[in-house]
Amino acid sequence: MTDPNWGLRESYSFDKYAIHEIRRAPSTGLYRIRGWGAKRQLPTFDDLVFLGASVSRYPLEGYREACDTSVVLGTRYAKKPIKLKIPITIAGMSFGSLSAQAKEALGRGASEVGTSTTTGDGGMTQEERGHSTQLVYQYLPSRYGMNPADLRQADAIEIVVGQGAKPGGGGVLLGQKITERVAEMRTLPEGIDQRSACRHPDWTGPDDLTIKILELREITNWEKPIYIKCGAARPYYDTMLAVKSGADVVVLDGMQGGTAATQGCYIEHVGIPTLAAVRESVRALKEIDMHRKVQLVVGGGIRSGADVAKALAMGADAVSIGTAALIALGDNDPHYEDDYRAIGSAAGYYEDFQAGNDPAGITTQDPDLAKRLDPVKAGHRLANYLRVLTLEVQTLARANGKSDVHNLEPEDLAALTVEAAAMAGVPLAGTDWIPGRGY
Amino acid sequence: MAGGSNVTVLDLERESLRAVNRRLQTVGAGAGPFRVSNPRGAHALACGLTAGIEVEIEGHTGYYCAGMNEAARVTVKGNAGVGVAENMMSGEVWVTGDASQSAAATAHGGLLVVEGNTAARCGISLKGGDIVVKGNVGHMSMFLAQAGNLVVLGDAGESLGDSIYEARIYVRGKVASLGADCIEKDMGEAHRADLAALLERAGCVDADVGAFRRYGSARALYHFKSENLDSY
């Protein structure tokens, strides 16, 4: 039977999303603000495969031979580096964008498997500190809720220069999420749109940053590892300058990295994919002989143990997850399908984290919605997810003959596309050709 | 600071920055007073203090002097570099000369007094601290300031109070221009009383409260609207 719609051809340029946005804009006069990260198709770690072991190298037995997953972050200057059992950390997400229950669940889940979680814009909550055995304190341009006591009770300090969803951008937390508690922590009137600055108020370039790091170390007795987090803009230069400024750890966030709220055009059109960013950052570290001396944490679109393993193989010391962690807690859960439909979304598609009406009770400050998330159960779900990622990384490492996941290397990888080969700097599968390196 | 034999001198020519800061950071309230000699523009000097002690620095300091100060009274007998008293929580910081940009940036509490002038962005993102500048302040001062007070006995540079929230600004001299969403506001009795108290704390006993004008937020940009496009 002939489909009568075969003659209807969707425009590649003006697809349904483009048409929807063109129709939406005139009705509101505002650009689209949303959460999540880049949603369009990008080169990813899926464009790489591991070669595995064969005659040229032998594998390790999957269920018997040990494969170390631990990592130490902050070995350069800090008196008390962070020791993680797994190479997967929880990225910075604020109380304000997330409910207190969600922050507690993140802390519980991370602690259960021996890894760290991270504060966000808006300061440190006691729910988070109390349930996180290792907590990284973000030092952000807004300095909302920033105080030296929290700095001292953190296990590491992350100076946020940018994030993958919006390199060079600040933030906005819309008024509907500025409850009394959030407003008090940020010293702002309740209910107003809260802007987070894009630049730090008391330093600009790398020379100033060097002195800022000195101050933070002096205030914390040189104990805490200092991370510098950058969105993937110019990772080769940014990594070099972060190291020059005195970082113990560089955190690099690719454009798939999520956010609580920013302009859609920013999320989709600024920054480079994680796959491309890792190679450039590692290249910088190797050129200045700081690879493995300054640790590299990579985030942005990490979903599976395969993603983690490929990031490590390309030279990262650890990864961070944000969006995936929220999904593990229960974000976009089909259990709330009817509720998602009622607010014009659907499970698996919900991205309006700025709206504060999250049916899963995670990206909200509504007390009734927030109560839907049980921090104990959600934390355990996250821990289980982290265990699965770790088991997958070990599986892939053993398949490549590695007794430590950090022994994975670019030579274990091949690219499935010319683009991925060029970005990752590994050969196109079936060849020894790396674009840009001659033949 | 009273002189005499009870003053503990910490000489940066003979001791490291770490040693001097550690000493000041670990003593209890009432210790000292302390005099830091030969600062020679050292950065991050006397930062992170937590006790109610008195510290006098004999000379110019670099970036972030008295950063994140709590309870201590720190006097810089000279000029201070970028970010003096940044993120101060409480206590007092006095600068007898000029201060560079971002003075008292994000300060949550305490009082910064600058006898001379400050450069750009004085009081940027202020969160409750008080600042008295006896000279002039540079451009973009009190940018994004959320709470607290800035008193300027001299003039203010361009874009004063840009994107200001609930902080208050009092200026005796001229204002080159006001930033987005910053307007002149009425001086009520409560404001006069607050201003008088701040002037007294800063030792400006002869200043006439009636000679000041008050500036603050028009609150027109508290909710983002595309109709406000021309404001940015």
XYZ file of C-alpha atoms in Angstrom:
671
model
C 0.000 0.000 0.000
C 1.380 3.387 -0.939
C 2.107 5.841 1.873
C 0.421 9.079 0.853
C 3.013 11.092 2.767
C 6.015 9.940 0.765
C 5.835 13.104 -1.258
C 6.225 15.269 1.848
C 9.891 16.087 2.180
C 11.267 17.597 5.381
C 13.817 20.333 4.806
C 17.267 19.438 6.117
C 17.943 23.104 6.853
C 14.483 23.964 8.143
C 13.811 20.792 10.094
C 10.989 20.551 12.620
C 13.154 21.911 15.460
C 14.257 24.938 13.448
C 10.693 25.634 12.395
C 9.451 25.257 15.948
C 12.027 27.744 17.225
C 11.223 30.265 14.486
C 7.569 29.990 15.446
C 8.279 30.166 19.177
C 10.508 33.263 19.095
C 7.914 35.715 17.752
C 5.451 34.602 20.385
C 7.729 35.325 23.353
C 10.441 37.767 22.196
C 12.928 35.791 24.261
C 15.591 33.356 23.288
C 15.142 29.793 24.422
C 16.572 29.083 27.851
C 16.913 25.484 28.892
C 19.037 23.027 30.798
C 20.866 19.847 29.750
C 23.828 20.019 27.322
C 24.267 20.017 23.550
C 21.646 17.798 21.949
C 22.667 17.875 18.330
C 24.747 15.159 16.757
C 28.438 15.577 17.529
C 31.542 13.429 17.186
C 31.722 11.408 20.412
C 33.621 8.573 22.021
C 31.222 6.271 20.146
C 33.312 7.101 17.091
C 36.236 5.261 18.661
C 36.654 1.543 19.325
C 39.139 -0.406 21.402
C 41.290 -2.834 19.477
C 41.408 -5.440 22.230
C 44.096 -8.069 22.735
C 45.179 -10.767 20.342
C 48.512 -12.273 19.326
C 50.402 -9.014 19.683
C 49.334 -8.495 23.290
C 47.527 -10.730 25.724
C 44.393 -9.937 27.738
C 43.763 -10.280 31.449
C 41.232 -12.674 32.865
C 38.043 -10.762 33.447
C 36.886 -12.361 36.684
C 40.157 -13.245 38.359
C 42.962 -10.816 37.590
C 43.008 -7.487 39.371
C 42.569 -4.237 37.516
C 43.212 -1.120 39.586
C 40.770 1.771 39.252
C 42.038 4.108 41.976
C 43.404 7.560 41.264
C 44.999 10.331 43.311
C 44.189 13.922 42.383
C 46.291 16.865 43.505
C 49.753 15.403 43.818
C 51.542 18.503 42.567
C 51.385 20.881 45.550
C 48.596 19.883 47.914
C 49.563 18.375 51.274
C 46.359 16.327 51.242
C 45.580 15.044 47.749
C 42.218 13.442 47.009
C 42.300 9.661 46.828
C 39.454 8.154 44.823
C 38.636 4.466 44.505
C 37.195 4.925 41.041
C 38.149 7.352 38.256
C 34.643 8.800 38.017
C 33.658 11.926 39.959
C 30.431 13.875 40.307
C 30.542 17.264 38.565
C 29.619 20.544 40.208
C 25.883 21.211 40.384
C 24.424 23.843 42.642
C 21.979 23.725 45.463
C 19.426 26.035 43.926
C 19.458 24.413 40.548
C 19.054 21.077 42.363
C 16.966 20.306 45.423
C 18.631 19.674 48.769
C 17.485 16.048 48.498
C 19.207 15.677 45.138
C 22.436 17.152 46.498
C 22.287 14.778 49.440
C 21.683 11.832 47.104
C 24.705 12.781 45.008
C 26.833 12.860 48.141
C 25.501 9.531 49.359
C 26.008 7.803 46.026
C 29.515 9.108 45.489
C 30.577 8.287 49.040
C 29.233 4.744 48.790
C 31.720 3.940 46.049
C 34.609 6.068 47.277
C 34.533 9.024 44.960
C 33.991 12.764 45.270
C 31.128 15.085 44.602
C 31.241 18.812 43.966
C 29.306 21.861 45.159
C 28.096 24.473 42.686
C 27.091 28.092 42.428
C 25.372 29.092 45.646
C 27.613 27.626 48.273
C 27.883 24.483 50.340
C 24.908 22.924 52.096
C 25.250 20.822 55.206
C 23.227 18.055 53.526
C 25.965 17.875 50.949
C 28.945 18.206 53.285
C 27.473 15.770 55.729
C 26.878 13.054 53.170
C 30.002 13.496 51.028
C 33.155 11.870 52.304
C 35.125 13.832 49.721
C 33.685 17.158 48.657
C 35.137 19.541 46.096
C 34.183 23.168 46.753
C 33.603 25.277 43.681
C 35.024 28.798 43.741
C 32.925 30.649 41.191
C 32.763 34.158 39.729
C 29.543 34.961 41.589
C 31.024 33.891 44.950
C 27.462 33.256 46.123
C 27.643 31.765 49.590
C 31.442 31.773 49.467
C 33.052 31.859 52.871
C 36.431 30.823 54.229
C 34.974 28.357 56.736
C 33.480 26.274 53.925
C 36.706 26.615 51.993
C 38.544 25.071 54.925
C 36.076 22.219 55.385
C 36.268 21.224 51.720
C 38.552 18.448 50.529
C 39.551 20.283 47.356
C 38.877 23.649 45.729
C 37.752 23.966 42.126
C 38.217 27.410 40.600
C 35.560 27.591 37.926
C 36.627 29.517 34.858
C 33.952 28.047 32.658
C 31.842 25.019 31.871
C 31.288 23.020 28.730
C 27.696 24.042 28.145
C 28.671 27.704 28.014
C 32.391 28.509 27.890
C 32.693 32.211 28.607
C 29.177 32.438 29.964
C 27.787 33.160 33.391
C 24.557 31.790 34.669
C 21.005 32.642 35.441
C 18.762 31.063 38.012
C 15.248 32.192 37.261
C 13.104 33.676 39.978
C 10.845 30.667 40.365
C 13.750 28.741 41.916
C 14.905 31.522 44.253
C 13.177 30.351 47.405
C 13.793 31.852 50.821
C 16.645 29.433 51.561
C 18.299 29.855 48.161
C 17.939 33.644 48.406
C 19.463 33.717 51.863
C 22.454 31.627 50.805
C 23.053 33.934 47.840
C 22.295 37.235 49.626
C 19.605 38.139 47.114
C 15.935 39.072 47.283
C 13.562 36.116 47.074
C 11.979 35.463 43.702
C 14.165 37.608 41.430
C 16.136 36.313 38.459
C 19.627 35.739 39.762
C 22.578 36.361 37.492
C 25.912 34.674 37.970
C 28.871 36.593 36.598
C 30.963 35.170 33.777
C 34.267 36.577 35.073
C 35.751 36.509 38.513
C 35.479 39.835 40.339
C 39.099 40.093 41.442
C 41.229 38.458 38.779
C 41.246 38.261 35.008
C 44.217 36.606 33.312
C 46.604 33.786 34.211
C 49.058 36.048 36.032
C 46.326 37.220 38.389
C 45.077 33.645 38.710
C 48.506 32.581 39.944
C 48.181 35.041 42.815
C 44.585 34.006 43.502
C 45.744 30.413 43.849
C 48.469 31.576 46.221
C 45.843 33.268 48.373
C 43.611 30.176 48.439
C 46.554 27.994 49.397
C 47.654 30.418 52.109
C 44.146 30.463 53.577
C 43.904 26.653 53.580
C 47.470 25.943 54.752
C 48.481 24.469 51.379
C 46.440 21.355 52.172
C 43.735 21.365 49.515
C 44.212 20.374 45.897
C 43.367 23.297 43.627
C 41.460 22.373 40.484
C 40.867 24.747 37.581
C 37.743 23.970 35.581
C 37.471 25.223 32.009
C 34.880 24.796 29.332
C 36.343 23.330 26.165
C 37.181 26.520 24.309
C 40.905 26.462 23.486
C 41.949 23.467 25.580
C 45.583 23.395 24.469
C 46.244 26.956 25.612
C 43.836 26.903 28.534
C 45.480 23.776 29.932
C 48.947 25.252 29.568
C 47.888 28.449 31.317
C 46.077 26.571 34.081
C 49.248 24.603 34.766
C 51.332 27.752 34.596
C 48.993 29.374 37.095
C 49.674 26.617 39.591
C 46.781 24.176 39.249
C 47.049 20.738 40.802
C 44.249 19.432 38.600
C 42.724 20.611 35.313
C 39.037 19.894 34.816
C 38.024 20.049 31.186
C 34.360 20.121 30.236
C 33.332 19.484 26.634
C 30.339 21.040 24.930
C 28.066 18.116 25.765
C 28.392 19.069 29.424
C 25.104 19.990 31.013
C 23.838 23.119 32.691
C 20.904 24.118 34.844
C 19.942 26.924 32.521
C 21.353 28.935 29.665
C 20.529 30.060 26.180
C 19.933 27.228 23.725
C 22.097 28.943 21.128
C 24.966 28.995 23.620
C 24.639 25.315 24.491
C 24.611 24.181 20.878
C 27.076 26.607 19.282
C 29.892 27.496 21.692
C 32.744 25.205 22.615
C 34.091 22.044 21.093
C 33.133 18.391 21.609
C 34.693 16.481 24.490
C 36.364 14.074 22.084
C 38.298 16.899 20.438
C 39.084 18.686 23.679
C 40.736 15.777 25.494
C 43.413 15.290 22.871
C 44.366 18.983 22.902
C 44.555 19.132 26.671
C 46.694 15.987 26.898
C 48.951 17.320 24.142
C 49.551 20.459 26.197
C 50.324 18.478 29.351
C 52.759 16.228 27.533
C 54.547 19.106 25.838
C 55.357 20.666 29.180
C 56.090 17.321 30.823
C 53.167 17.640 33.237
C 51.046 14.707 32.077
C 50.141 12.620 35.161
C 51.815 15.280 37.353
C 48.899 17.655 36.948
C 45.864 15.403 36.746
C 43.241 15.834 34.051
C 39.543 15.290 34.764
C 37.333 15.210 31.674
C 33.601 15.791 31.574
C 30.869 16.440 29.048
C 28.589 13.715 27.739
C 30.056 10.771 29.637
C 27.385 8.045 29.708
C 28.993 4.633 29.925
C 32.043 2.743 31.038
C 33.141 2.755 27.411
C 33.149 6.565 27.432
C 35.158 6.550 30.649
C 37.653 4.024 29.303
C 38.149 5.955 26.075
C 38.718 9.216 27.945
C 41.309 7.484 30.114
C 42.930 5.898 27.078
C 43.293 9.331 25.537
C 45.139 10.508 28.625
C 42.601 11.644 31.214
C 43.158 10.649 34.841
C 39.475 10.684 35.718
C 36.118 11.783 34.350
C 33.234 13.704 35.826
C 29.567 13.076 35.238
C 26.617 15.415 35.755
C 23.703 14.706 33.440
C 24.230 10.955 33.709
C 24.291 11.204 37.499
C 20.955 13.027 37.508
C 19.445 10.375 35.254
C 20.748 7.704 37.622
C 19.013 9.503 40.495
C 15.735 9.410 38.579
C 15.724 12.396 36.252
C 13.519 11.843 33.188
C 12.182 8.618 34.713
C 9.236 7.143 32.712
C 7.547 6.554 36.076
C 6.548 10.225 35.871
C 5.502 10.103 32.208
C 2.047 11.551 32.843
C 3.510 14.420 34.855
C 6.074 15.179 32.163
C 3.285 15.203 29.567
C 1.261 17.563 31.722
C 4.016 20.195 31.517
C 4.475 19.781 27.776
C 7.454 17.448 27.874
C 8.028 13.704 28.018
C 10.236 11.338 29.960
C 13.594 11.300 28.240
C 13.115 14.771 26.787
C 12.680 16.988 29.853
C 15.255 19.772 29.755
C 13.561 22.764 31.380
C 15.673 22.571 34.503
C 15.272 26.334 34.897
C 11.523 26.034 35.328
C 11.579 24.452 38.756
C 8.705 22.063 37.945
C 10.711 18.851 37.596
C 8.308 15.937 38.185
C 11.213 13.812 39.433
C 11.910 16.326 42.223
C 15.550 16.844 41.258
C 15.909 20.187 39.464
C 13.413 21.975 41.645
C 12.980 23.955 44.828
C 9.278 23.088 45.104
C 9.062 21.262 48.458
C 6.266 18.944 47.326
C 8.127 17.897 44.202
C 11.462 17.673 46.017
C 9.903 15.229 48.492
C 9.420 12.772 45.638
C 13.139 12.012 45.670
C 14.265 9.739 48.463
C 17.941 10.677 48.921
C 18.847 7.287 50.383
C 17.330 5.229 47.564
C 18.443 7.678 44.878
C 21.953 7.749 46.306
C 22.119 3.983 46.163
C 20.925 4.007 42.548
C 23.744 6.402 41.728
C 26.239 4.185 43.530
C 25.063 1.196 41.513
C 25.409 3.158 38.301
C 28.940 4.156 39.246
C 29.714 0.501 39.998
C 28.502 -0.494 36.537
C 30.655 2.175 34.886
C 33.652 0.980 36.871
C 33.056 -2.684 35.974
C 32.762 -1.707 32.326
C 36.011 0.256 32.429
C 37.763 -2.713 34.027
C 36.312 -5.054 31.406
C 37.655 -2.908 28.600
C 41.008 -2.408 30.293
C 41.486 -6.148 30.805
C 40.441 -6.765 27.202
C 43.375 -4.605 26.220
C 45.726 -6.358 28.629
C 45.833 -3.663 31.297
C 46.058 -4.302 35.032
C 45.348 -0.620 35.762
C 42.696 1.368 33.943
C 45.201 4.208 33.645
C 47.416 2.027 31.499
C 44.912 2.315 28.671
C 46.558 4.341 25.914
C 45.809 5.867 22.515
C 47.467 2.865 20.878
C 44.528 0.771 22.130
C 42.101 2.844 20.056
C 40.978 3.129 16.453
C 38.590 5.656 14.935
C 35.495 4.813 12.918
C 35.328 8.144 11.118
C 37.886 10.442 9.565
C 36.631 13.256 11.792
C 37.115 11.258 14.971
C 40.542 10.124 13.813
C 41.564 13.731 13.272
C 40.094 14.958 16.556
C 41.285 12.141 18.786
C 44.622 11.703 17.044
C 44.207 7.958 16.646
C 44.336 6.001 13.373
C 41.299 5.436 11.236
C 40.289 1.803 11.814
C 42.000 -0.572 9.433
C 44.716 1.936 8.582
C 47.655 3.546 10.310
C 46.517 6.941 9.059
C 45.944 9.818 11.425
C 44.649 12.839 9.515
C 47.026 15.739 9.684
C 50.074 13.614 10.398
C 50.992 12.690 6.829
C 51.168 9.132 5.569
C 48.504 50.815 67.064
C 50.141 51.536 70.349
C 53.905 51.256 70.326
C 56.025 49.694 72.969
C 57.564 46.387 73.760
C 54.346 44.366 73.546
C 54.231 44.687 69.745
C 55.297 41.514 67.961
C 57.259 42.322 64.829
C 57.103 39.904 61.894
C 59.752 40.815 59.345
C 59.092 39.587 55.793
C 62.735 40.170 54.988
C 63.633 37.412 57.420
C 60.526 35.227 57.446
C 58.592 33.660 54.612
C 55.072 34.704 53.648
C 53.870 31.278 54.754
C 55.455 31.648 58.172
C 54.065 35.135 58.726
C 50.574 34.225 57.572
C 50.561 30.994 59.562
C 51.496 32.879 62.712
C 48.731 35.424 62.186
C 46.216 32.717 61.247
C 46.812 30.543 64.286
C 47.043 32.995 67.188
C 44.043 33.498 69.422
C 41.976 36.624 69.931
C 43.776 39.200 71.994
C 47.264 38.142 70.921
C 49.643 40.729 69.581
C 49.401 43.426 68.433
C 51.468 42.527 65.383
C 53.527 44.687 63.099
C 54.568 43.288 59.691
C 57.665 44.991 58.354
C 59.160 44.962 54.859
C 56.010 43.822 53.004
C 57.432 45.137 49.697
C 54.220 44.482 47.811
C 53.822 40.907 48.984
C 50.667 39.193 47.733
C 48.104 37.393 49.916
C 49.517 38.961 53.056
C 47.512 38.641 56.272
C 44.796 36.726 54.431
C 42.463 34.239 56.080
C 42.741 35.682 59.592
C 40.107 34.466 62.004
C 40.908 36.003 65.393
C 40.232 39.471 66.760
C 43.825 40.630 66.546
C 45.415 43.879 65.437
C 47.877 43.802 62.550
C 49.723 46.798 61.140
C 51.590 46.416 57.878
C 54.384 48.920 57.410
C 54.356 49.587 53.683
C 52.647 48.745 50.403
C 50.972 45.380 49.838
C 50.192 43.348 46.710
C 47.060 41.461 45.732
C 44.459 40.178 48.202
C 45.857 41.695 51.371
C 43.567 40.731 54.283
C 41.542 38.562 51.908
C 38.580 36.752 53.533
C 39.305 38.533 56.801
C 37.292 37.523 59.863
C 37.372 39.542 63.079
C 40.894 40.965 62.702
C 41.724 44.651 62.327
C 44.373 45.028 59.615
C 45.973 48.374 58.768
C 48.039 48.888 55.635
C 50.346 51.862 56.106
C 50.684 52.476 52.393
C 48.895 51.439 49.207
C 47.104 48.126 48.684
C 46.985 46.079 45.484
C 44.080 44.365 43.760
C 41.346 42.851 45.902
C 42.246 44.202 49.325
C 39.844 42.701 51.884
C 38.204 40.604 49.179
C 35.375 38.440 50.540
C 35.878 39.906 54.038
C 33.442 38.359 56.506
C 33.944 40.652 59.500
C 36.539 42.853 61.177
C 38.122 46.005 59.766
C 40.707 46.744 57.108
C 42.209 50.239 56.807
C 44.391 51.462 53.969
C 46.153 54.750 54.587
C 47.023 55.242 50.911
C 45.213 54.201 47.722
C 43.703 50.826 46.863
C 43.772 49.158 43.465
C 40.772 47.629 41.725
C 38.197 45.258 43.205
C 38.656 46.549 46.738
C 36.431 44.597 49.143
C 35.097 42.515 46.255
C 32.252 40.208 47.391
C 32.776 41.173 51.048
C 30.020 39.723 53.239
C 30.704 41.865 56.271
C 33.240 44.037 58.047
C 34.436 47.511 57.178
C 37.032 48.640 54.639
C 38.291 52.205 54.956
C 40.506 53.654 52.242
C 42.038 57.020 53.111
C 42.974 57.699 49.486
C 41.330 56.613 46.242
C 40.305 53.244 44.853
C 40.579 52.065 41.268
C 37.854 50.354 39.251
C 35.202 47.959 40.590
C 35.392 48.935 44.216
C 32.800 46.834 46.030
C 32.082 44.566 43.059
C 29.483 41.911 43.988
C 29.437 43.237 47.549
C 27.390 40.919 49.781
C 26.945 42.864 52.994
C 30.233 44.544 53.817
C 30.709 48.278 54.278
C 33.237 50.464 52.472
C 34.238 54.060 53.119
C 36.520 55.703 50.575
C 37.745 59.157 51.534
C 38.912 59.962 48.006
C 37.475 58.900 44.646
C 36.346 55.503 43.318
C 36.980 54.221 39.792
C 34.575 53.059 37.124
C 32.090 50.221 37.566
C 32.265 50.460 41.322
C 29.574 48.394 43.078
C 28.930 46.398 39.891
C 26.417 43.658 40.780
C 26.593 44.679 44.446
C 23.988 42.721 46.394
C 24.038 44.115 49.935
C 26.104 46.455 52.093
C 27.161 50.096 51.731
C 29.697 52.146 49.828
C 30.404 55.677 51.026
C 32.479 57.912 48.756
C 33.615 61.285 50.026
C 35.106 62.219 46.660
C 33.863 61.479 43.154
C 32.701 58.256 41.492
C 33.758 57.068 38.033
C 31.585 55.912 35.168
C 28.840 53.294 35.424
C 28.498 53.471 39.176
C 26.324 50.704 40.576
C 25.788 48.891 37.303
C 23.294 46.020 37.761
C 23.155 46.710 41.469
C 20.775 44.743 43.684
C 19.945 45.861 47.247
C 23.265 47.489 48.185
C 23.412 51.239 48.903
C 25.793 53.887 47.629
C 26.386 57.329 49.136
C 28.490 59.834 47.188
C 29.441 63.345 48.295
C 31.137 64.436 45.062
C 30.289 64.032 41.404
C 29.148 60.827 39.721
C 30.489 60.499 36.165
C 27.581 58.254 35.183
C 25.272 55.637 36.620
C 25.281 52.057 35.345
C 22.342 49.976 34.192
C 19.423 49.939 36.651
C 21.157 52.285 39.118
C 19.277 55.459 40.052
C 19.477 58.254 42.571
C 17.150 57.621 45.503
C 15.697 59.631 48.339
C 17.634 60.008 51.557
C 15.363 58.990 54.394
C 16.059 59.347 58.067
C 17.161 55.740 58.334
C 19.634 56.298 55.505
C 21.011 59.433 57.168
C 21.485 57.533 60.390
C 23.224 54.632 58.623
C 25.481 57.030 56.750
C 26.333 58.991 59.881
C 27.266 55.792 61.689
C 29.505 54.662 58.829
C 31.224 58.053 58.666
C 31.826 57.953 62.388
C 33.307 54.437 62.197
C 35.635 55.667 59.458
C 36.706 58.656 61.512
C 35.088 61.236 59.229
C 33.747 63.315 62.068
C 33.551 66.521 60.074
C 31.658 65.152 57.073
C 28.178 66.602 56.589
C 25.609 63.863 55.993
C 23.452 66.353 54.133
C 26.108 66.772 51.442
C 25.706 63.157 50.218
C 23.395 61.686 47.611
C 22.122 58.123 47.725
C 22.063 55.673 44.823
C 20.598 52.200 44.512
C 18.669 49.813 42.324
C 15.669 50.805 40.236
C 14.804 47.090 40.376
C 13.710 47.266 36.737
C 16.046 44.479 35.641
C 15.283 42.012 38.420
C 13.360 39.877 35.933
C 14.840 39.368 32.505
C 12.681 40.713 29.690
C 13.580 41.291 26.069
C 11.963 44.723 26.336
C 14.978 45.659 28.511
C 17.385 45.043 25.640
C 18.386 48.713 25.469
C 19.487 48.654 29.111
C 22.445 46.388 28.454
